[in-house]
């Protein structure tokens, strides 16, 4: 491909609304353009990267035995009413009516449609298992679309759905997808970790997120340095010895604490450590007020709390409600004497000590010498807080670290959720009707491109891993007016193309400086520079975009020199991506 005939509108400046580096570079490299909030057009270079991402995903899905289909983007509201999600999905679901006044939505995901498809077709255990997938544009009316391709409203997803006749089958289907995902992200040359994720009501380890490691990631994960443990922070259990405290403390008493609203203010005022204060958080869970207690220096983990309650929805109580429940101003809630709060949940850690400070449910007052077992009615002690880097690994007791990551894929065992709600049954070996056991598996085909750039870039631009690069090699013709140079550059381009290497020939009438800058910006992993001086000496200069390392290739024996050099570049990438065999400690973003 000749650059002069191609469309790569590179920019010097990033758009004002671009906060993260992938967004800036995707726009600057002429790969995407914004239409409006959360909606992007892919320009030719961007589309090439997107297609490479999609191709690898498809190849590995096919290899795992999944079958590609395409389902409509527009979905009838009736199906969503049947599954119950028309009520529950919230405003990310873009709903509209057609000319006959029937409800429709734009598909954010396809569980309903695929279940409807399968229940009409599959009748017997002989037709199971089946795994159907598609690569398709999804629409989610995200509350805060941002970060370019990372969180759009319209984006490309690979979604797959498995249907099995029994539990062992469903587990095998899940495993097959987990393995396929591992192959996909390995093949893409990315540094990633599969981590245990929250699986809500289903529980168990039947949900994993695939995280691309990058310092700019939206998610934090807990990773053990010593064993295989890796979990989303929402999910990571905190180890607890289970031993309750046996000490006693003096009787509880109320003390005035004027104008102390935060844990730190109270702790400082009373001369105790924040870790001696009980933080009382009031929530409304499916309409009912409940209290959660954690140590003053800890964070309540809302996902754990929600799962413990088995609630569909929880939210922090509004200030007015807090006043009503405590009879005090906001900032003085405590576990003793709440009005109309029947259930009080405490983090395990609060079981392990006594003599606490807590709010007194009276304005400008706290209590001290609080013994939760003696003075408060705790419904249950449970694991309610978010793990920290100081906690031991919950599996082996080893040291943890908390790197950041970007979720690019998710495998999830659905069980009977949709098949029961939508009556997707089959006849088993004994002729008995059973519900199909389902799994769903998503990959953000377009988010992968953003995640890849977050992980692989430097101050000059994008550094694409070879498998995702729009062009693997860019050939820079430094003297387009010089016939000999141009002929050589063209010859190299044609030779590489004939070998099946995606090659871009920069034949523009631009200064070398512009070409070097643009080549670095668009991130082709391999650069070949053809110039008059080099040719006089019989060499083509080669640059490994990742390391910046330059080599000279013998122009007379180009094929062999290129093959050797490329093999070295590929080895470098493989070593870089293979960090998972070493310590997780090295799991840092590449370009930082
Ligand atoms: P997130 O927590 O980031 O919102 P999700 O849990 O809603 O993700 P899934 O429903 O599991 O995501 O979707 C499957 C995949 O689709 C995700 O792993 C992610 O890679 C991608 N994805 C989800 N939402 C978006 C979005 N708004 N823009 C781009 N990609 C997305
Ligand atoms: Mg989401």
Coordinates of N, CA and C and ligand atoms in Angstrom, one line a residue, residues 92 140 142 151, ligand 2:
X92 N -28.9 2.1 30.3 CA -27.9 1.8 29.2 C -28.6 1.2 28.0
X140 N -24.7 0.6 23.9 CA -25.0 0.8 25.3 C -25.0 2.3 25.6
X142 N -24.0 4.4 27.6 CA -23.2 4.5 28.8 C -23.4 5.9 29.5
X151 N -14.5 3.2 26.3 CA -15.9 3.1 26.8 C -16.7 4.0 25.9
Ligands
LIG2 MG1 -20.7 -2.1 31.4

